[in-house]
Coordinates of C-alpha atoms in Angstrom, one line a residue:
Chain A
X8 CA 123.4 -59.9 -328.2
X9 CA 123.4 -63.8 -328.1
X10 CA 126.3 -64.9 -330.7
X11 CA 124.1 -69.2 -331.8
X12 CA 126.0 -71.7 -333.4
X13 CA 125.5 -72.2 -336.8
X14 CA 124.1 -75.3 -335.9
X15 CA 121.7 -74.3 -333.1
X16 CA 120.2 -72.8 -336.4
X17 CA 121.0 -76.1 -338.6
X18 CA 120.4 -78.5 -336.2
X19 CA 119.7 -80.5 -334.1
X20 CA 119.5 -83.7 -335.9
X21 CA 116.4 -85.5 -334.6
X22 CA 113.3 -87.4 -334.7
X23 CA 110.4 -85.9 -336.2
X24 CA 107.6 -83.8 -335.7
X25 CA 108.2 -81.1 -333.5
X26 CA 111.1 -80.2 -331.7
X27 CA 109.5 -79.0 -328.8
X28 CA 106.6 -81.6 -328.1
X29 CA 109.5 -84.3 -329.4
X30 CA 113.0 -83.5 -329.3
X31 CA 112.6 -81.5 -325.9
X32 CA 110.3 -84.4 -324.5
X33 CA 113.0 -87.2 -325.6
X34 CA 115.6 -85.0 -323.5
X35 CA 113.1 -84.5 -320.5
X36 CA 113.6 -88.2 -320.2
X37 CA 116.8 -88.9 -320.5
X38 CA 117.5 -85.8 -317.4
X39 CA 114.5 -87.8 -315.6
X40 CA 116.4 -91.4 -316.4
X41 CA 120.2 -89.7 -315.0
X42 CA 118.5 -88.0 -311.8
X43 CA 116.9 -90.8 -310.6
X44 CA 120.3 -92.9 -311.1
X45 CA 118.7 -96.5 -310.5
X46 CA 117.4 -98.7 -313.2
X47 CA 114.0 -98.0 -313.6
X48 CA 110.6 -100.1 -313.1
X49 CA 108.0 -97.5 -313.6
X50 CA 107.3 -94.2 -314.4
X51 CA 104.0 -92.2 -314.4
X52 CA 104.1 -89.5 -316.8
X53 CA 101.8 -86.1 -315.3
X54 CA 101.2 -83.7 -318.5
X55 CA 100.3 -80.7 -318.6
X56 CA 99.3 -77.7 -320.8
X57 CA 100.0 -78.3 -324.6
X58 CA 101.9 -81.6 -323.6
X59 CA 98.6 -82.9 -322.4
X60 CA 96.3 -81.8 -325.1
X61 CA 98.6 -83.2 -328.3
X62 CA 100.9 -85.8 -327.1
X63 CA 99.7 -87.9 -328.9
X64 CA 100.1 -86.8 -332.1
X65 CA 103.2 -85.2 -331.4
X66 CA 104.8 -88.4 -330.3
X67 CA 105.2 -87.0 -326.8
X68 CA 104.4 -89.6 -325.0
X69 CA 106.9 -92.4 -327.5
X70 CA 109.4 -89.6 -326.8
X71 CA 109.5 -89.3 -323.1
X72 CA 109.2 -93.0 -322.7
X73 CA 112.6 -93.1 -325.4
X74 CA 114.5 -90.8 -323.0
X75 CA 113.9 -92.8 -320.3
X76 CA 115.1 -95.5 -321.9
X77 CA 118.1 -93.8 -322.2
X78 CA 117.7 -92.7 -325.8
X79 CA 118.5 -89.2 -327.3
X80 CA 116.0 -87.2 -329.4
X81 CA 118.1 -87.9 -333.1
X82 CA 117.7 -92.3 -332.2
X83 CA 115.3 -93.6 -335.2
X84 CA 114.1 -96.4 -332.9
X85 CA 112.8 -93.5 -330.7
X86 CA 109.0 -94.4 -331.9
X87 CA 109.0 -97.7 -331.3
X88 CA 110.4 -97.2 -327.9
X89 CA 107.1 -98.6 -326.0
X90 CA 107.5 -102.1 -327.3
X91 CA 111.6 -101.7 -326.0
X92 CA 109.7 -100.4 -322.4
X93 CA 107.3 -103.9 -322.8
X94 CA 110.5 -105.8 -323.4
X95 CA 112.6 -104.6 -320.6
X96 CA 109.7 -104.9 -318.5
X97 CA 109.4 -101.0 -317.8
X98 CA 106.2 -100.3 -316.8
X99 CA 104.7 -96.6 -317.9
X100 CA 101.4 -94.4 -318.0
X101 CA 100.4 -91.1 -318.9
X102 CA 97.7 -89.0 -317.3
X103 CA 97.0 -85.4 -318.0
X104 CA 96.6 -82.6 -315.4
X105 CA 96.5 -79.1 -314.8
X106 CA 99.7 -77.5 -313.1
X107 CA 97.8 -74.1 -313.0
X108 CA 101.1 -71.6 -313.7
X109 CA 103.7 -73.9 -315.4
X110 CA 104.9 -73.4 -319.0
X111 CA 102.8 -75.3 -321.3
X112 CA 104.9 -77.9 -322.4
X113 CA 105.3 -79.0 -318.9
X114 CA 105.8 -83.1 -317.4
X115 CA 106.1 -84.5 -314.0
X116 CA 108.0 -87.5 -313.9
X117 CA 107.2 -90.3 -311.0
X118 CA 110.3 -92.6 -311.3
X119 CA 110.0 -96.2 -309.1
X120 CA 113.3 -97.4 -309.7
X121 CA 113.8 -101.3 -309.0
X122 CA 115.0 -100.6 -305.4
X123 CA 111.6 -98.8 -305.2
X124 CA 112.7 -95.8 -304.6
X125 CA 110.9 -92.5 -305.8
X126 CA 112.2 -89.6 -307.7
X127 CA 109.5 -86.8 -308.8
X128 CA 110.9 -84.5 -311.6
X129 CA 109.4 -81.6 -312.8
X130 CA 110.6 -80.2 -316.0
X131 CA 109.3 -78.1 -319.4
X132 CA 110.1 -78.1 -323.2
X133 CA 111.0 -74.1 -323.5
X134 CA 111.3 -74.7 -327.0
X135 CA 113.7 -75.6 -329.9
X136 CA 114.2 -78.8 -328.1
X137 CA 115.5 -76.8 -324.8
X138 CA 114.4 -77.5 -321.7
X139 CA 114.4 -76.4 -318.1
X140 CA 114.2 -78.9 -314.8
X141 CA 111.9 -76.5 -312.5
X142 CA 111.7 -79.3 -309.3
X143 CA 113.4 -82.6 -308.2
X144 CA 111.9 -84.1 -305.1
X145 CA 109.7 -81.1 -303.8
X146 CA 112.9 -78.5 -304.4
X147 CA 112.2 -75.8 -306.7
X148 CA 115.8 -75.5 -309.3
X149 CA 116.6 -74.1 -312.4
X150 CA 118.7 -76.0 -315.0
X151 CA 119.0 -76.6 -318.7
X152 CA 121.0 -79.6 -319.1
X153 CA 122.8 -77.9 -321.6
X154 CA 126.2 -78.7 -319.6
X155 CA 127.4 -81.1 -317.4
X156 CA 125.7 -80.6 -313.7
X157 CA 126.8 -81.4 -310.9
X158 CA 123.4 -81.5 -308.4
X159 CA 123.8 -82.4 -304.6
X160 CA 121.7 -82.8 -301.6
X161 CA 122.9 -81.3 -298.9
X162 CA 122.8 -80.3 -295.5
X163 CA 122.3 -76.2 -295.1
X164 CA 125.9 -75.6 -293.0
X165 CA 128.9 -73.1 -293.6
X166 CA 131.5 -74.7 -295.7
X167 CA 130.0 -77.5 -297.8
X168 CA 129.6 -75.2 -300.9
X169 CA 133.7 -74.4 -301.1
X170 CA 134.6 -78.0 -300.1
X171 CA 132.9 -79.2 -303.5
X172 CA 133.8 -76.1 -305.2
X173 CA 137.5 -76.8 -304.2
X174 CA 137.6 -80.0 -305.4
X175 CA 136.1 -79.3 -309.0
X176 CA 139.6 -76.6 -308.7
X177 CA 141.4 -79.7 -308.2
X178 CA 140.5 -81.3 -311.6
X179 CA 140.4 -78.0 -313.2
X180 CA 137.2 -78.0 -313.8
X181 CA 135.4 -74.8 -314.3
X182 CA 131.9 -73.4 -313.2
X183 CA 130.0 -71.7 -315.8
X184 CA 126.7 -71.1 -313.3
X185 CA 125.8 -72.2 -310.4
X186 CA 122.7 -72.0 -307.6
X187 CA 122.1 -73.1 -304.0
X188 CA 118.6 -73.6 -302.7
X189 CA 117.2 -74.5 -299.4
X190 CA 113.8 -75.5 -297.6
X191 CA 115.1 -73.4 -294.4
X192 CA 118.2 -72.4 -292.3
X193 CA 120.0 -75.2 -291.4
X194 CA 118.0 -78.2 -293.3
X195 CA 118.3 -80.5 -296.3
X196 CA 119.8 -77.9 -299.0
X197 CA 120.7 -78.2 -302.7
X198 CA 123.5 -77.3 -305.0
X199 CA 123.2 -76.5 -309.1
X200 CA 126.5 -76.3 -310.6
X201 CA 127.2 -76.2 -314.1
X202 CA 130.1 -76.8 -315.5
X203 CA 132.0 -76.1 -318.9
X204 CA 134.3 -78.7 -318.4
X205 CA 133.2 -83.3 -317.8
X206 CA 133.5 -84.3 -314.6
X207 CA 135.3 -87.6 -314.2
X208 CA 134.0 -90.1 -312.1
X209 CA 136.3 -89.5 -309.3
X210 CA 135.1 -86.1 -308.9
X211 CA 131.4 -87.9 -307.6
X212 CA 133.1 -89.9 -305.5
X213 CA 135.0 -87.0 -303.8
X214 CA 132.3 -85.2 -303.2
X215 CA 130.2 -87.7 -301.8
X216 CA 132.7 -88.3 -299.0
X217 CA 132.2 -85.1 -298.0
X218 CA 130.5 -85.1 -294.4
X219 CA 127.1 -83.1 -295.0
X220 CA 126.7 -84.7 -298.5
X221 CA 123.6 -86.7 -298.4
X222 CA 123.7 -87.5 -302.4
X223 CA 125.5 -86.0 -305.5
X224 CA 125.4 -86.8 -309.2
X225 CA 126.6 -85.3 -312.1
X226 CA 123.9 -85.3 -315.4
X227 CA 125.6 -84.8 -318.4
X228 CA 124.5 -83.0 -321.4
X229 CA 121.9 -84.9 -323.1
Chain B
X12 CA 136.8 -61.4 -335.3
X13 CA 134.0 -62.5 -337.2
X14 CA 131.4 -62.0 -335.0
X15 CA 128.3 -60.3 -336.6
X16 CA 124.7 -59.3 -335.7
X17 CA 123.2 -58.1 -338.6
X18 CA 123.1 -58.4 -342.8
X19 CA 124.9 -55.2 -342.4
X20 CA 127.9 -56.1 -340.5
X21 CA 128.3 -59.3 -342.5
X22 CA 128.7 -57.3 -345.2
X23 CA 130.6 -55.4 -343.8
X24 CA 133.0 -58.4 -342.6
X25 CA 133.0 -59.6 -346.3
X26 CA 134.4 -56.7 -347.7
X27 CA 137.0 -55.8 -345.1
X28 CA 138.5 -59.5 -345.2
X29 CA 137.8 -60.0 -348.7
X30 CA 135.4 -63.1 -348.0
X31 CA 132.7 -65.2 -348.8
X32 CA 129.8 -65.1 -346.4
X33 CA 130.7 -69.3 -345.8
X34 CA 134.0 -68.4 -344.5
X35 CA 133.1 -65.4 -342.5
X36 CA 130.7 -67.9 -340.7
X37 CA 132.9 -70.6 -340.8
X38 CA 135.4 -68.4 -339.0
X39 CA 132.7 -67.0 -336.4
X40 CA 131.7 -71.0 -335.6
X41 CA 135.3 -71.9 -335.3
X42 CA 135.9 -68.4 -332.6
X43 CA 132.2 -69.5 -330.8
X44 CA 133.0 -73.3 -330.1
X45 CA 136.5 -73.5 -330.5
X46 CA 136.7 -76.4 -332.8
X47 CA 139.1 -76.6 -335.7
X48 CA 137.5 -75.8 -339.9
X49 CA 137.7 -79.9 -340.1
X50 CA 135.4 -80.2 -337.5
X51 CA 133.2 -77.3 -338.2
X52 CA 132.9 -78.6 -341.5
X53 CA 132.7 -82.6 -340.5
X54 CA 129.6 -81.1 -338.6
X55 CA 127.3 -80.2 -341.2
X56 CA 128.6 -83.0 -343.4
X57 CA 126.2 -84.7 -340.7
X58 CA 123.6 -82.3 -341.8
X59 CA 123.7 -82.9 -345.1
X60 CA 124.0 -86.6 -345.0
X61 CA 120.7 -86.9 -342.9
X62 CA 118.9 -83.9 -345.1
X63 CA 119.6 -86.5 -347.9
X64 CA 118.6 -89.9 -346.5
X65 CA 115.5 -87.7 -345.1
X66 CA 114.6 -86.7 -348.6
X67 CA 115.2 -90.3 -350.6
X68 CA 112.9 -92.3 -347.4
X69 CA 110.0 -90.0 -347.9
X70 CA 110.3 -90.4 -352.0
X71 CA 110.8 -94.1 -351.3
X72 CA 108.9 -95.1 -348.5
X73 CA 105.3 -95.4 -348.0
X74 CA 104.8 -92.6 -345.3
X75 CA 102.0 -92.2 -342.8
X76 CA 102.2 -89.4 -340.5
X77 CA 101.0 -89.9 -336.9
X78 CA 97.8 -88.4 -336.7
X79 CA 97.5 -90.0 -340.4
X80 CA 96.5 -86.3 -341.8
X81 CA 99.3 -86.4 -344.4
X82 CA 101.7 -88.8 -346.4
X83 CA 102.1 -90.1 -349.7
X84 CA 101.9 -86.6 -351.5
X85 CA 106.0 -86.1 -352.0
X86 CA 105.7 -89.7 -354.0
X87 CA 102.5 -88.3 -355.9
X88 CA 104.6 -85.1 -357.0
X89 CA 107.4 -87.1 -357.6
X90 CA 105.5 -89.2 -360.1
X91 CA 103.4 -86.5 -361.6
X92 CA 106.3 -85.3 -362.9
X93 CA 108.0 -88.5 -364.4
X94 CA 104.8 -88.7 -366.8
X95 CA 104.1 -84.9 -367.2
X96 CA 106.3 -82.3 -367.9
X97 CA 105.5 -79.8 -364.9
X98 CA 104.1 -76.7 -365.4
X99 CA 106.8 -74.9 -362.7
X100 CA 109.6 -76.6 -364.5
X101 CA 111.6 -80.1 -363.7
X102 CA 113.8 -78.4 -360.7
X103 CA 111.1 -76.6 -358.9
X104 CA 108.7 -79.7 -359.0
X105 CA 112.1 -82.0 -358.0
X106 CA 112.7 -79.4 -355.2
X107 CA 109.1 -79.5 -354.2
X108 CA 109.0 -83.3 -353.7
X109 CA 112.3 -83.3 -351.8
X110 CA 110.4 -80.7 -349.4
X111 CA 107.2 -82.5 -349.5
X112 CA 109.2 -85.8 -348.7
X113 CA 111.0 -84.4 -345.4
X114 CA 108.2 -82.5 -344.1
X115 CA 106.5 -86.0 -344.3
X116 CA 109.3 -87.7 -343.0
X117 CA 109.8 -85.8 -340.1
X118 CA 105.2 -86.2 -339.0
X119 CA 105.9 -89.9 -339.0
X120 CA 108.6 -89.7 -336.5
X121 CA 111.7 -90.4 -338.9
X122 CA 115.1 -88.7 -338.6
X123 CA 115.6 -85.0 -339.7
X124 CA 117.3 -81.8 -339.7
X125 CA 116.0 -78.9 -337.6
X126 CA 116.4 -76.1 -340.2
X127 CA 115.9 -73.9 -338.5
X128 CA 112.8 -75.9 -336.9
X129 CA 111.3 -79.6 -336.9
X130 CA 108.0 -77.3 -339.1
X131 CA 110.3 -75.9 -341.9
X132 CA 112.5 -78.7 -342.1
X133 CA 111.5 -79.4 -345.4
X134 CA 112.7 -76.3 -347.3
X135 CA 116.3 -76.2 -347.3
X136 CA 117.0 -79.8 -348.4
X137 CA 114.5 -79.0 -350.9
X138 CA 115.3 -75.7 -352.5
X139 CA 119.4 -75.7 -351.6
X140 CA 120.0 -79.7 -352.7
X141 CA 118.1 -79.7 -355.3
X142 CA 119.3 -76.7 -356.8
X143 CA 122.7 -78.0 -355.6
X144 CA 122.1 -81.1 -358.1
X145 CA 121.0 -79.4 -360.9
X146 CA 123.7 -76.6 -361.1
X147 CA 126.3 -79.4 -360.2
X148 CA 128.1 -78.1 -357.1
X149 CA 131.0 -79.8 -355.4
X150 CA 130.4 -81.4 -352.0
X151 CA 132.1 -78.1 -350.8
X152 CA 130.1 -75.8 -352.3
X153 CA 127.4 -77.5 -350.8
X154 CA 128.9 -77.2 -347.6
X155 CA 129.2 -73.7 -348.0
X156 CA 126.1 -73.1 -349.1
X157 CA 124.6 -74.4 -345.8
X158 CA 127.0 -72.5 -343.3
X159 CA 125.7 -69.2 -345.8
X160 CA 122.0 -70.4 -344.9
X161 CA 123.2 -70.9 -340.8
X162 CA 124.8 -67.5 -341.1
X163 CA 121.2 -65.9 -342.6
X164 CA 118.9 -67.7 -339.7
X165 CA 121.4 -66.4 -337.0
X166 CA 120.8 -62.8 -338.0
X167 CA 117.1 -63.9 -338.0
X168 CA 117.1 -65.7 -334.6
X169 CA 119.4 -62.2 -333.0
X170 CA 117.2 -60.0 -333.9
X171 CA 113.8 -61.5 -334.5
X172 CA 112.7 -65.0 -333.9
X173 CA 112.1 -68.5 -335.7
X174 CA 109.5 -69.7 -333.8
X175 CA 106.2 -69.9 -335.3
X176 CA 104.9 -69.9 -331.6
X177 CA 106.0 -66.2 -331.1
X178 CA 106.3 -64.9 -335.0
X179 CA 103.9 -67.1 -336.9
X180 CA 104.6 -69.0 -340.2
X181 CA 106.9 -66.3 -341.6
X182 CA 109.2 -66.9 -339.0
X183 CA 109.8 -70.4 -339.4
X184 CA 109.3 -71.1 -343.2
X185 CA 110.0 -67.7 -344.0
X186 CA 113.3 -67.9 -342.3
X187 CA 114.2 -71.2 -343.7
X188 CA 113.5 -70.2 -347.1
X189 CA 115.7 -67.1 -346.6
X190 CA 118.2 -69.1 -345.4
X191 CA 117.7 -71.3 -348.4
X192 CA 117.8 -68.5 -351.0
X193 CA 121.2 -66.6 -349.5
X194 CA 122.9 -70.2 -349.2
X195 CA 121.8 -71.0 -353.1
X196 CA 123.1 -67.7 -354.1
X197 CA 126.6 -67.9 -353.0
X198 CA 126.5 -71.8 -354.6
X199 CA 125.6 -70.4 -357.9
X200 CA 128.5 -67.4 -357.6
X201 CA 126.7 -64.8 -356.5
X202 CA 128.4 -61.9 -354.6
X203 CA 127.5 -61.1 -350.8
X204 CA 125.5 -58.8 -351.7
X205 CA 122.9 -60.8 -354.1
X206 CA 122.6 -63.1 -351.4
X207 CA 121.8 -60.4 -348.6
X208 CA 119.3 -59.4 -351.2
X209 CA 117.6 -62.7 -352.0
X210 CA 117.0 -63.0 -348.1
X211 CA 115.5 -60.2 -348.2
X212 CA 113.4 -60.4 -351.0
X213 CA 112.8 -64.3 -349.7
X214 CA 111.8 -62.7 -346.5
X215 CA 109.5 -59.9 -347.7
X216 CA 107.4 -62.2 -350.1
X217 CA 105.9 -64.0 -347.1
X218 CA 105.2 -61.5 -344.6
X219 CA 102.7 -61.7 -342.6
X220 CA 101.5 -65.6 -342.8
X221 CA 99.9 -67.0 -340.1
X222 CA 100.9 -70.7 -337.8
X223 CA 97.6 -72.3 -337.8
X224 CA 98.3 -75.7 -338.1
X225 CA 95.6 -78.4 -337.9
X226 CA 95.0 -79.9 -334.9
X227 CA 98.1 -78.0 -333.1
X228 CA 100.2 -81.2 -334.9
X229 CA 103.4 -79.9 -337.2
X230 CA 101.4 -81.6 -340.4
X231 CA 98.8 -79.6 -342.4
X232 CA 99.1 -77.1 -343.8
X233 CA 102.9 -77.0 -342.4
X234 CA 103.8 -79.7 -345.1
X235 CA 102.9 -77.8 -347.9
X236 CA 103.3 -74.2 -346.9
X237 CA 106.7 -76.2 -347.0
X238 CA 106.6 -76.6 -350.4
X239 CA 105.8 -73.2 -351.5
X240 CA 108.6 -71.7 -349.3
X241 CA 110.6 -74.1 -351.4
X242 CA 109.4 -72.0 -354.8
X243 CA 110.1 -68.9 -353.0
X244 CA 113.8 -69.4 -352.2
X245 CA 114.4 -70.5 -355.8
X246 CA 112.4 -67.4 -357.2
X247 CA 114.5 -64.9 -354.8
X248 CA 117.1 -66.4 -355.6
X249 CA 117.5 -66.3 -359.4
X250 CA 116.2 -62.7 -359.1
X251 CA 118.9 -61.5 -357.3
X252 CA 121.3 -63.4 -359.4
X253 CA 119.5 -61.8 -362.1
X254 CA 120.5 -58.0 -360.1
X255 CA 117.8 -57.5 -358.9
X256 CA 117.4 -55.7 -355.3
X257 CA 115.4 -55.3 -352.3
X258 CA 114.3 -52.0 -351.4
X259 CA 114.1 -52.3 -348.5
X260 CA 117.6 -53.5 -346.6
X261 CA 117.5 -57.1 -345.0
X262 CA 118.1 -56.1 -341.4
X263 CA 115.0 -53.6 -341.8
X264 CA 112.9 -56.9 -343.3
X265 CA 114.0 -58.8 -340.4
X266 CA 112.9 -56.6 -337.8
X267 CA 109.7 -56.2 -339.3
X268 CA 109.1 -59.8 -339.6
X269 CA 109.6 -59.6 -336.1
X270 CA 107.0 -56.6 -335.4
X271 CA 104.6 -58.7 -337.4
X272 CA 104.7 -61.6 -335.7
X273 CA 104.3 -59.8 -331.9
X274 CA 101.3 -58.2 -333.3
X275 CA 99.6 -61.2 -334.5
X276 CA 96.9 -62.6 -332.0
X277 CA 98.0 -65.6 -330.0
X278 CA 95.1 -67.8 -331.8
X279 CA 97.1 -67.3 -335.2
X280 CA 100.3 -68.4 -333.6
X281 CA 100.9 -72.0 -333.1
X282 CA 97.4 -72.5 -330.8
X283 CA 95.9 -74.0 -333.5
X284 CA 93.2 -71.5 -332.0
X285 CA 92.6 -69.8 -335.1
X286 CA 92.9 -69.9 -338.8
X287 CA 92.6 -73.1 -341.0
X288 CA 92.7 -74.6 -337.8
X289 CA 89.4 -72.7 -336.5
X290 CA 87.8 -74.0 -339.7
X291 CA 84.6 -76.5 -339.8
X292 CA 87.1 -79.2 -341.4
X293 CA 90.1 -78.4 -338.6
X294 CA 87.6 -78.8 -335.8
X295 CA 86.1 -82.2 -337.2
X296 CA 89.8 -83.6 -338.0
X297 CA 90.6 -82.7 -334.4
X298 CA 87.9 -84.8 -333.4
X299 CA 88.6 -87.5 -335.1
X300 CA 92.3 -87.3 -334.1
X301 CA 92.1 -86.8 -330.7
X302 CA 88.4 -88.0 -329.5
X303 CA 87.6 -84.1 -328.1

């Protein structure tokens, strides 16, 4: 039986009303904001379920925008965060949709980062402020941000898995869970690893030497 | 080890270390994260500090909430009961307002305490401060108090739930005024067993009550409901202070509360599907809220 901290029960500290259609939505941001690793110019907002029929009143949409601003769910400035978006010049919309099986409290984030590059997330508010990330750029993962994690994009070939696992050894770094995914045999691939301990920078750079390494980034807890 | 799943192995823990409920949980946080008592205890120093600026900006401020459905009614009870002398008495209308004022606080987007949810995040800086205030506890006791009300949710949250989505409004006000009660009676010298009792008792006298909330926003009737789980932590409590028990033992409340909740239909649990929210009044003010 699951042993919570006495202050998953007291706790967290955050910004009103609700800590799933809030809180969670503040911390779907900020995950959104660290994957796509670029400053950002504009990000279209897809919600679904519950997220789409009350963020409004929930503050949903002020939160998301908040995280993405790099805020965390207990900031007091987190409702006014659209006029900070208008003043950094961070453009931002919000269009409701139907995602058919996904959790109700469910977003899809379209990042442009300045360099125009795209990033699509796909995460839900499970609730109590947690959340899951269900799908970065068409690949469907599994993680809670709950711990520092380590993500890569990779290509699907014997040996790239215990080259980065080795060097997390090196800094003594252990992993708590990890998951590999792939579209098929032999193609672009991609590596979950959670970890109890913080990566240092180094460690990123390490791994992206590695040949076969398209991308890596590390996401800490938020 | 001071790990512990159920009102009955706390208990148990108590008595076969010849402790408080605080320090047994104390202990169990320290074990779980690893973190020394100053830090465990610097923690919800945080909590308290923010359950406290939460409560003096909602009797201070002009509040709106979002949808603009509530606000201004913690500074009405406060001010009722300057002129008047209340007909609940000066602490329970004081610990009313305090939980009026966070609940109100936390629909207008200001800064809270989860406790154990954004919904019933009124009732313990209502029912345990307030008390708190009026029986003159130390900073410490205080602290105490809250890891006692921590400890009580836990068991709640292991073996049932405190999410009004999956157990209704008895799960998440009934939990935090639980929590509430247990915590005030350890603060006021009660033994271990009162305050297994007065969650219990806390538990029991709100069985059953439904998450229908108006519009599907954490406002109406989630402020208020608020309030009165506020009366009920500070009646449970002084009755088991007084000796008086619950006949039927905590862990077997719990697990009803739980039973409860499954069996209630989805519309009566946090759809806003159902109940007050189904009403002719909840369908026009979701109108008017959301243009739908």
């Amino acid at each position: 039986m699951k042993n919570y901290s006495s202050f998953d029960i007291l706790g967290p500290i955050m910004v009103g009303p609700s800590s799933s259609h809030t809180a969670g939505a503040a911390r779907l941001g900020k995950i959104g904001r660290s994957i796509a690793a670029e400053e950002i110019r504009h990000v279209t907002f897809y919600l679904h379920g519950s997220f789409a029929a009350t963020y409004q009143g929930h503050g949903t949409d002020k939160a998301l925008v908040a995280g993405m601003l790099g805020m965390d769910p207990h900031d007091p400035d987190l409702r006014n965060s659209f006029d900070i978006a208008h003043k950094k010049g961070i453009g931002f919309e919000f269009i409701p949709i139907n995602m058919e099986d996904a959790h109700p409290n469910t977003v899809k984030m379209a990042i442009t980062s300045i360099t125009g590059k795209e990033t699509i997330i796909i995460g839900s508010s499970i609730g109590g402020g947690n959340i899951m990330i269900t799908e970065i750029n068409g690949i469907s993962i599994e993680f809670t941000g709950q711990y520092p994690t380590l993500i890569t994009k990779h290509i699907d070939k014997p040996g790239v898995i215990a080259r980065v696992t080795t060097i997390l050894a090196d800094y003594q770094v252990n992993v708590a869970f990890m998951k590999v995914y792939r579209q098929s045999k032999g193609k672009i691939a991609s590596m979950i690893v959670e970890t109890d301990e913080g990566m240092p920078g180094e460690i990123i750079n390490n791994i992206n030497q590695i040949p076969d390494i398209k991308n890596a980034v590390i996401i800490n807890p938020v | 080890m001071a790990e512990f799943h159920s009102g009955e192995q706390l208990l148990q823990l108590c008595n076969e270390k010849n402790l408080s409920i605080s320090q047994i949980i104390i202990e169990n946080e320290m074990e779980l994260t690893g973190l020394d008592r100053e830090q465990v205890v610097s923690k919800m120093k945080d909590n308290v500090l923010v359950m406290r600026q939460s409560i003096k900006k909602g009797l201070e401020e002009n509040i709106k909430s979002v949808s603009g459905m509530i606000g201004g009614e913690a500074k009405k009870m406060r001010g009722y009961f300057k002129e008047h002398q209340p007909v609940s008495g000066n602490v329970m209308a004081d610990a009313v307002s305090a939980a009026l004022a966070v609940t109100e606080v936390n629909a207008a987007m200001g800064q809270i305490v989860a406790a154990p949810t954004a919904g019933s995040c009124g009732i313990i800086p209502g029912a345990l401060l307030t008390a708190a205030e009026n029986m003159k506890a130390t900073e410490e006791e205080i602290i105490n108090a809250l890891f006692v009300a921590a400890g009580i949710g836990n068991i709640i949250a292991q073996n049932a739930t405190v999410a009004g989505a999956e157990g209704g409004c008895q799960a998440e006000t009934g939990s935090a005024s639980a929590m509430a009660a247990a915590g005030i009676v350890e603060m006021a010298g009660g033994s271990p067993e009162q305050a297994i009792h007065a969650a219990a008792m806390t538990l029991k006298n709100i069985l059953g009550l439904v998450c229908d909330p108006i519009a599907g926003l954490v406002e109406a009737p989630c402020s208020k409901r608020n309030a009165l789980g506020t009366a009920n932590a500070l009646v449970s409590a002084d009755m088991a202070l007084a000796g008086i028990q619950s006949i039927i033992p905590f862990d077997e409340v719990v697990t009803t509360m739980y039973k409860i909740g499954r069996s209630l239909p989805c519309e009566l649990r946090e759809t806003a599907l159902g109940g007050l929210a189904a009403t002719p009044t909840g369908q026009r003010l979701q109108k008017e809220i959301f243009g739908k």
